[in-house]
Amino acid sequence: MSTTLTAATLTVTVTEAISLNGKDQGATNSFTVASINEVFKQIVTATTTATTFLKFGTAASAGTLIRSDVSYMRITNLDDTNFVTVGLQDDSSDTAYVKLEKNQSLIVGGTDEGPQVEIHASGGAFSGWSDVDSLTLDADTASCDVEIFVAMT
């Protein structure tokens, strides 16, 4: 199959705007990710039961992205009241949970191996990265809309 799609560069810009005592204390930081040729973008409803919304593996299929192709991922809680718990899970090892308050985002970078985590509940020393196999969402008090954006090479 031939394609007419041309890979592009993703530009991500994060801006904090605040003035304290009349002085600008904000910042703007940007980075780029070259050779993006696929995006996955979806708004989903997270319920009060933890649910898997995305999987990562070695082959693409329904609901599964190729882990090593993931270069950038953003999860945004679109709710204006409730928080959402985001789980980045390695099915056989580590799971990282992040609390996303209303209107907050989590940005996860990828590597040549895709998104990875390492968690120690007891404060142990770093021992090595674990591949993220799935993304779960769990709303706190009531269902919340969540936007998932993934850019892949």
PDB file of N, CA, C and O in Angstrom, residues 56-101:
ATOM      1  N   PHE A  56      -1.278  -0.927  24.952  1.00  0.00           N
ATOM      2  CA  PHE A  56      -0.054  -0.775  24.176  1.00  0.00           C
ATOM      3  C   PHE A  56       0.569  -2.151  24.000  1.00  0.00           C
ATOM      4  O   PHE A  56       0.673  -2.911  24.955  1.00  0.00           O
ATOM      5  N   GLY A  57       0.958  -2.466  22.774  1.00  0.00           N
ATOM      6  CA  GLY A  57       1.536  -3.772  22.498  1.00  0.00           C
ATOM      7  C   GLY A  57       2.511  -3.703  21.340  1.00  0.00           C
ATOM      8  O   GLY A  57       2.959  -2.631  20.932  1.00  0.00           O
ATOM      9  N   THR A  58       2.822  -4.866  20.778  1.00  0.00           N
ATOM     10  CA  THR A  58       3.780  -4.925  19.676  1.00  0.00           C
ATOM     11  C   THR A  58       3.106  -4.879  18.313  1.00  0.00           C
ATOM     12  O   THR A  58       3.782  -4.747  17.292  1.00  0.00           O
ATOM     13  N   ALA A  59       1.780  -4.981  18.295  1.00  0.00           N
ATOM     14  CA  ALA A  59       1.032  -4.917  17.036  1.00  0.00           C
ATOM     15  C   ALA A  59      -0.244  -4.111  17.253  1.00  0.00           C
ATOM     16  O   ALA A  59      -0.870  -4.200  18.306  1.00  0.00           O
ATOM     17  N   ALA A  60      -0.612  -3.332  16.248  1.00  0.00           N
ATOM     18  CA  ALA A  60      -1.833  -2.531  16.331  1.00  0.00           C
ATOM     19  C   ALA A  60      -3.051  -3.424  16.172  1.00  0.00           C
ATOM     20  O   ALA A  60      -3.050  -4.366  15.382  1.00  0.00           O
ATOM     21  N   SER A  61      -4.081  -3.133  16.947  1.00  0.00           N
ATOM     22  CA  SER A  61      -5.374  -3.802  16.817  1.00  0.00           C
ATOM     23  C   SER A  61      -6.408  -2.892  17.463  1.00  0.00           C
ATOM     24  O   SER A  61      -6.074  -1.812  17.933  1.00  0.00           O
ATOM     25  N   ALA A  62      -7.646  -3.318  17.496  1.00  0.00           N
ATOM     26  CA  ALA A  62      -8.706  -2.493  18.077  1.00  0.00           C
ATOM     27  C   ALA A  62      -8.355  -2.125  19.516  1.00  0.00           C
ATOM     28  O   ALA A  62      -8.200  -2.994  20.360  1.00  0.00           O
ATOM     29  N   GLY A  63      -8.216  -0.828  19.771  1.00  0.00           N
ATOM     30  CA  GLY A  63      -7.918  -0.351  21.118  1.00  0.00           C
ATOM     31  C   GLY A  63      -6.481  -0.533  21.558  1.00  0.00           C
ATOM     32  O   GLY A  63      -6.155  -0.263  22.701  1.00  0.00           O
ATOM     33  N   THR A  64      -5.602  -1.011  20.671  1.00  0.00           N
ATOM     34  CA  THR A  64      -4.197  -1.231  21.013  1.00  0.00           C
ATOM     35  C   THR A  64      -3.297  -0.472  20.047  1.00  0.00           C
ATOM     36  O   THR A  64      -3.441  -0.597  18.829  1.00  0.00           O
ATOM     37  N   LEU A  65      -2.386   0.310  20.616  1.00  0.00           N
ATOM     38  CA  LEU A  65      -1.406   1.051  19.824  1.00  0.00           C
ATOM     39  C   LEU A  65      -0.053   0.356  19.938  1.00  0.00           C
ATOM     40  O   LEU A  65       0.232  -0.291  20.958  1.00  0.00           O
ATOM     41  N   ILE A  66       0.780   0.505  18.920  1.00  0.00           N
ATOM     42  CA  ILE A  66       2.119  -0.070  18.974  1.00  0.00           C
ATOM     43  C   ILE A  66       2.960   0.759  19.947  1.00  0.00           C
ATOM     44  O   ILE A  66       3.216   1.935  19.717  1.00  0.00           O
ATOM     45  N   ARG A  67       3.338   0.125  21.046  1.00  0.00           N
ATOM     46  CA  ARG A  67       4.033   0.813  22.143  1.00  0.00           C
ATOM     47  C   ARG A  67       5.270   1.564  21.655  1.00  0.00           C
ATOM     48  O   ARG A  67       5.492   2.721  22.007  1.00  0.00           O
ATOM     49  N   SER A  68       6.110   0.941  20.857  1.00  0.00           N
ATOM     50  CA  SER A  68       7.373   1.561  20.449  1.00  0.00           C
ATOM     51  C   SER A  68       7.174   2.738  19.499  1.00  0.00           C
ATOM     52  O   SER A  68       8.108   3.510  19.283  1.00  0.00           O
ATOM     53  N   ASP A  69       5.981   2.915  18.944  1.00  0.00           N
ATOM     54  CA  ASP A  69       5.696   4.049  18.063  1.00  0.00           C
ATOM     55  C   ASP A  69       5.207   5.278  18.821  1.00  0.00           C
ATOM     56  O   ASP A  69       5.163   6.375  18.267  1.00  0.00           O
ATOM     57  N   VAL A  70       4.814   5.116  20.084  1.00  0.00           N
ATOM     58  CA  VAL A  70       4.252   6.221  20.865  1.00  0.00           C
ATOM     59  C   VAL A  70       5.369   7.191  21.252  1.00  0.00           C
ATOM     60  O   VAL A  70       6.306   6.834  21.958  1.00  0.00           O
ATOM     61  N   SER A  71       5.245   8.433  20.774  1.00  0.00           N
ATOM     62  CA  SER A  71       6.256   9.457  21.043  1.00  0.00           C
ATOM     63  C   SER A  71       5.767  10.513  22.026  1.00  0.00           C
ATOM     64  O   SER A  71       6.568  11.228  22.611  1.00  0.00           O
ATOM     65  N   TYR A  72       4.457  10.633  22.190  1.00  0.00           N
ATOM     66  CA  TYR A  72       3.884  11.683  23.035  1.00  0.00           C
ATOM     67  C   TYR A  72       2.461  11.279  23.387  1.00  0.00           C
ATOM     68  O   TYR A  72       1.724  10.772  22.541  1.00  0.00           O
ATOM     69  N   MET A  73       2.089  11.495  24.649  1.00  0.00           N
ATOM     70  CA  MET A  73       0.720  11.203  25.064  1.00  0.00           C
ATOM     71  C   MET A  73       0.278  12.272  26.060  1.00  0.00           C
ATOM     72  O   MET A  73       1.029  12.649  26.963  1.00  0.00           O
ATOM     73  N   ARG A  74      -0.965  12.750  25.870  1.00  0.00           N
ATOM     74  CA  ARG A  74      -1.564  13.713  26.796  1.00  0.00           C
ATOM     75  C   ARG A  74      -2.926  13.190  27.207  1.00  0.00           C
ATOM     76  O   ARG A  74      -3.725  12.786  26.372  1.00  0.00           O
ATOM     77  N   ILE A  75      -3.197  13.241  28.506  1.00  0.00           N
ATOM     78  CA  ILE A  75      -4.506  12.888  29.044  1.00  0.00           C
ATOM     79  C   ILE A  75      -5.006  14.128  29.773  1.00  0.00           C
ATOM     80  O   ILE A  75      -4.313  14.662  30.652  1.00  0.00           O
ATOM     81  N   THR A  76      -6.207  14.623  29.401  1.00  0.00           N
ATOM     82  CA  THR A  76      -6.757  15.832  30.003  1.00  0.00           C
ATOM     83  C   THR A  76      -8.124  15.540  30.608  1.00  0.00           C
ATOM     84  O   THR A  76      -9.013  15.020  29.926  1.00  0.00           O
ATOM     85  N   ASN A  77      -8.288  15.883  31.877  1.00  0.00           N
ATOM     86  CA  ASN A  77      -9.571  15.770  32.557  1.00  0.00           C
ATOM     87  C   ASN A  77     -10.407  16.985  32.156  1.00  0.00           C
ATOM     88  O   ASN A  77     -10.094  18.114  32.532  1.00  0.00           O
ATOM     89  N   LEU A  78     -11.461  16.785  31.395  1.00  0.00           N
ATOM     90  CA  LEU A  78     -12.297  17.885  30.915  1.00  0.00           C
ATOM     91  C   LEU A  78     -13.391  18.283  31.901  1.00  0.00           C
ATOM     92  O   LEU A  78     -14.133  19.232  31.649  1.00  0.00           O
ATOM     93  N   ASP A  79     -13.485  17.579  33.015  1.00  0.00           N
ATOM     94  CA  ASP A  79     -14.524  17.867  34.001  1.00  0.00           C
ATOM     95  C   ASP A  79     -14.213  19.165  34.745  1.00  0.00           C
ATOM     96  O   ASP A  79     -13.044  19.508  34.952  1.00  0.00           O
ATOM     97  N   ASP A  80     -15.260  19.898  35.154  1.00  0.00           N
ATOM     98  CA  ASP A  80     -15.045  21.151  35.878  1.00  0.00           C
ATOM     99  C   ASP A  80     -15.250  21.013  37.385  1.00  0.00           C
ATOM    100  O   ASP A  80     -15.241  22.008  38.105  1.00  0.00           O
ATOM    101  N   THR A  81     -15.419  19.763  37.856  1.00  0.00           N
ATOM    102  CA  THR A  81     -15.664  19.554  39.282  1.00  0.00           C
ATOM    103  C   THR A  81     -14.831  18.425  39.881  1.00  0.00           C
ATOM    104  O   THR A  81     -14.222  18.590  40.930  1.00  0.00           O
ATOM    105  N   ASN A  82     -14.814  17.276  39.236  1.00  0.00           N
ATOM    106  CA  ASN A  82     -14.267  16.053  39.834  1.00  0.00           C
ATOM    107  C   ASN A  82     -12.888  15.682  39.300  1.00  0.00           C
ATOM    108  O   ASN A  82     -12.533  16.021  38.178  1.00  0.00           O
ATOM    109  N   PHE A  83     -12.153  14.915  40.115  1.00  0.00           N
ATOM    110  CA  PHE A  83     -10.858  14.427  39.650  1.00  0.00           C
ATOM    111  C   PHE A  83     -10.994  13.039  39.031  1.00  0.00           C
ATOM    112  O   PHE A  83     -11.987  12.348  39.214  1.00  0.00           O
ATOM    113  N   VAL A  84      -9.964  12.665  38.283  1.00  0.00           N
ATOM    114  CA  VAL A  84      -9.877  11.360  37.634  1.00  0.00           C
ATOM    115  C   VAL A  84      -8.544  10.738  38.030  1.00  0.00           C
ATOM    116  O   VAL A  84      -7.523  11.423  38.085  1.00  0.00           O
ATOM    117  N   THR A  85      -8.547   9.446  38.314  1.00  0.00           N
ATOM    118  CA  THR A  85      -7.312   8.717  38.564  1.00  0.00           C
ATOM    119  C   THR A  85      -6.873   8.053  37.270  1.00  0.00           C
ATOM    120  O   THR A  85      -7.632   7.286  36.672  1.00  0.00           O
ATOM    121  N   VAL A  86      -5.658   8.381  36.837  1.00  0.00           N
ATOM    122  CA  VAL A  86      -5.078   7.803  35.633  1.00  0.00           C
ATOM    123  C   VAL A  86      -4.119   6.702  36.070  1.00  0.00           C
ATOM    124  O   VAL A  86      -3.250   6.932  36.921  1.00  0.00           O
ATOM    125  N   GLY A  87      -4.279   5.523  35.502  1.00  0.00           N
ATOM    126  CA  GLY A  87      -3.367   4.418  35.785  1.00  0.00           C
ATOM    127  C   GLY A  87      -2.546   4.083  34.553  1.00  0.00           C
ATOM    128  O   GLY A  87      -3.106   3.880  33.477  1.00  0.00           O
ATOM    129  N   LEU A  88      -1.238   4.065  34.701  1.00  0.00           N
ATOM    130  CA  LEU A  88      -0.331   3.605  33.650  1.00  0.00           C
ATOM    131  C   LEU A  88       0.229   2.284  34.137  1.00  0.00           C
ATOM    132  O   LEU A  88       1.051   2.244  35.053  1.00  0.00           O
ATOM    133  N   GLN A  89      -0.238   1.190  33.535  1.00  0.00           N
ATOM    134  CA  GLN A  89       0.015  -0.134  34.093  1.00  0.00           C
ATOM    135  C   GLN A  89       0.919  -0.989  33.224  1.00  0.00           C
ATOM    136  O   GLN A  89       0.757  -1.048  32.011  1.00  0.00           O
ATOM    137  N   ASP A  90       1.848  -1.639  33.895  1.00  0.00           N
ATOM    138  CA  ASP A  90       2.598  -2.736  33.308  1.00  0.00           C
ATOM    139  C   ASP A  90       1.905  -3.975  33.849  1.00  0.00           C
ATOM    140  O   ASP A  90       1.850  -4.190  35.062  1.00  0.00           O
ATOM    141  N   ASP A  91       1.335  -4.769  32.978  1.00  0.00           N
ATOM    142  CA  ASP A  91       0.487  -5.880  33.405  1.00  0.00           C
ATOM    143  C   ASP A  91       1.171  -6.867  34.350  1.00  0.00           C
ATOM    144  O   ASP A  91       0.509  -7.548  35.118  1.00  0.00           O
ATOM    145  N   SER A  92       2.495  -6.941  34.334  1.00  0.00           N
ATOM    146  CA  SER A  92       3.171  -7.928  35.178  1.00  0.00           C
ATOM    147  C   SER A  92       4.039  -7.310  36.266  1.00  0.00           C
ATOM    148  O   SER A  92       4.688  -8.022  37.006  1.00  0.00           O
ATOM    149  N   SER A  93       4.049  -5.971  36.374  1.00  0.00           N
ATOM    150  CA  SER A  93       4.986  -5.383  37.323  1.00  0.00           C
ATOM    151  C   SER A  93       4.455  -4.103  37.948  1.00  0.00           C
ATOM    152  O   SER A  93       3.671  -4.144  38.875  1.00  0.00           O
ATOM    153  N   ASP A  94       4.861  -2.967  37.427  1.00  0.00           N
ATOM    154  CA  ASP A  94       4.596  -1.679  38.057  1.00  0.00           C
ATOM    155  C   ASP A  94       3.341  -1.007  37.527  1.00  0.00           C
ATOM    156  O   ASP A  94       2.962  -1.187  36.370  1.00  0.00           O
ATOM    157  N   THR A  95       2.715  -0.210  38.384  1.00  0.00           N
ATOM    158  CA  THR A  95       1.609   0.649  37.983  1.00  0.00           C
ATOM    159  C   THR A  95       1.826   2.010  38.628  1.00  0.00           C
ATOM    160  O   THR A  95       2.093   2.098  39.821  1.00  0.00           O
ATOM    161  N   ALA A  96       1.708   3.058  37.804  1.00  0.00           N
ATOM    162  CA  ALA A  96       1.787   4.424  38.315  1.00  0.00           C
ATOM    163  C   ALA A  96       0.381   5.008  38.262  1.00  0.00           C
ATOM    164  O   ALA A  96      -0.296   4.903  37.238  1.00  0.00           O
ATOM    165  N   TYR A  97      -0.065   5.597  39.364  1.00  0.00           N
ATOM    166  CA  TYR A  97      -1.361   6.261  39.411  1.00  0.00           C
ATOM    167  C   TYR A  97      -1.133   7.753  39.608  1.00  0.00           C
ATOM    168  O   TYR A  97      -0.316   8.162  40.434  1.00  0.00           O
ATOM    169  N   VAL A  98      -1.855   8.554  38.835  1.00  0.00           N
ATOM    170  CA  VAL A  98      -1.745  10.004  38.922  1.00  0.00           C
ATOM    171  C   VAL A  98      -3.150  10.572  39.080  1.00  0.00           C
ATOM    172  O   VAL A  98      -4.073  10.199  38.350  1.00  0.00           O
ATOM    173  N   LYS A  99      -3.306  11.484  40.032  1.00  0.00           N
ATOM    174  CA  LYS A  99      -4.586  12.158  40.260  1.00  0.00           C
ATOM    175  C   LYS A  99      -4.645  13.392  39.375  1.00  0.00           C
ATOM    176  O   LYS A  99      -3.801  14.291  39.503  1.00  0.00           O
ATOM    177  N   LEU A 100      -5.622  13.435  38.472  1.00  0.00           N
ATOM    178  CA  LEU A 100      -5.817  14.599  37.603  1.00  0.00           C
ATOM    179  C   LEU A 100      -7.024  15.371  38.109  1.00  0.00           C
ATOM    180  O   LEU A 100      -8.161  14.928  37.977  1.00  0.00           O
ATOM    181  N   GLU A 101      -6.760  16.522  38.716  1.00  0.00           N
ATOM    182  CA  GLU A 101      -7.846  17.375  39.183  1.00  0.00           C
ATOM    183  C   GLU A 101      -8.615  17.919  37.984  1.00  0.00           C
ATOM    184  O   GLU A 101      -8.196  17.761  36.830  1.00  0.00           O
TER     185      GLU A 101
END
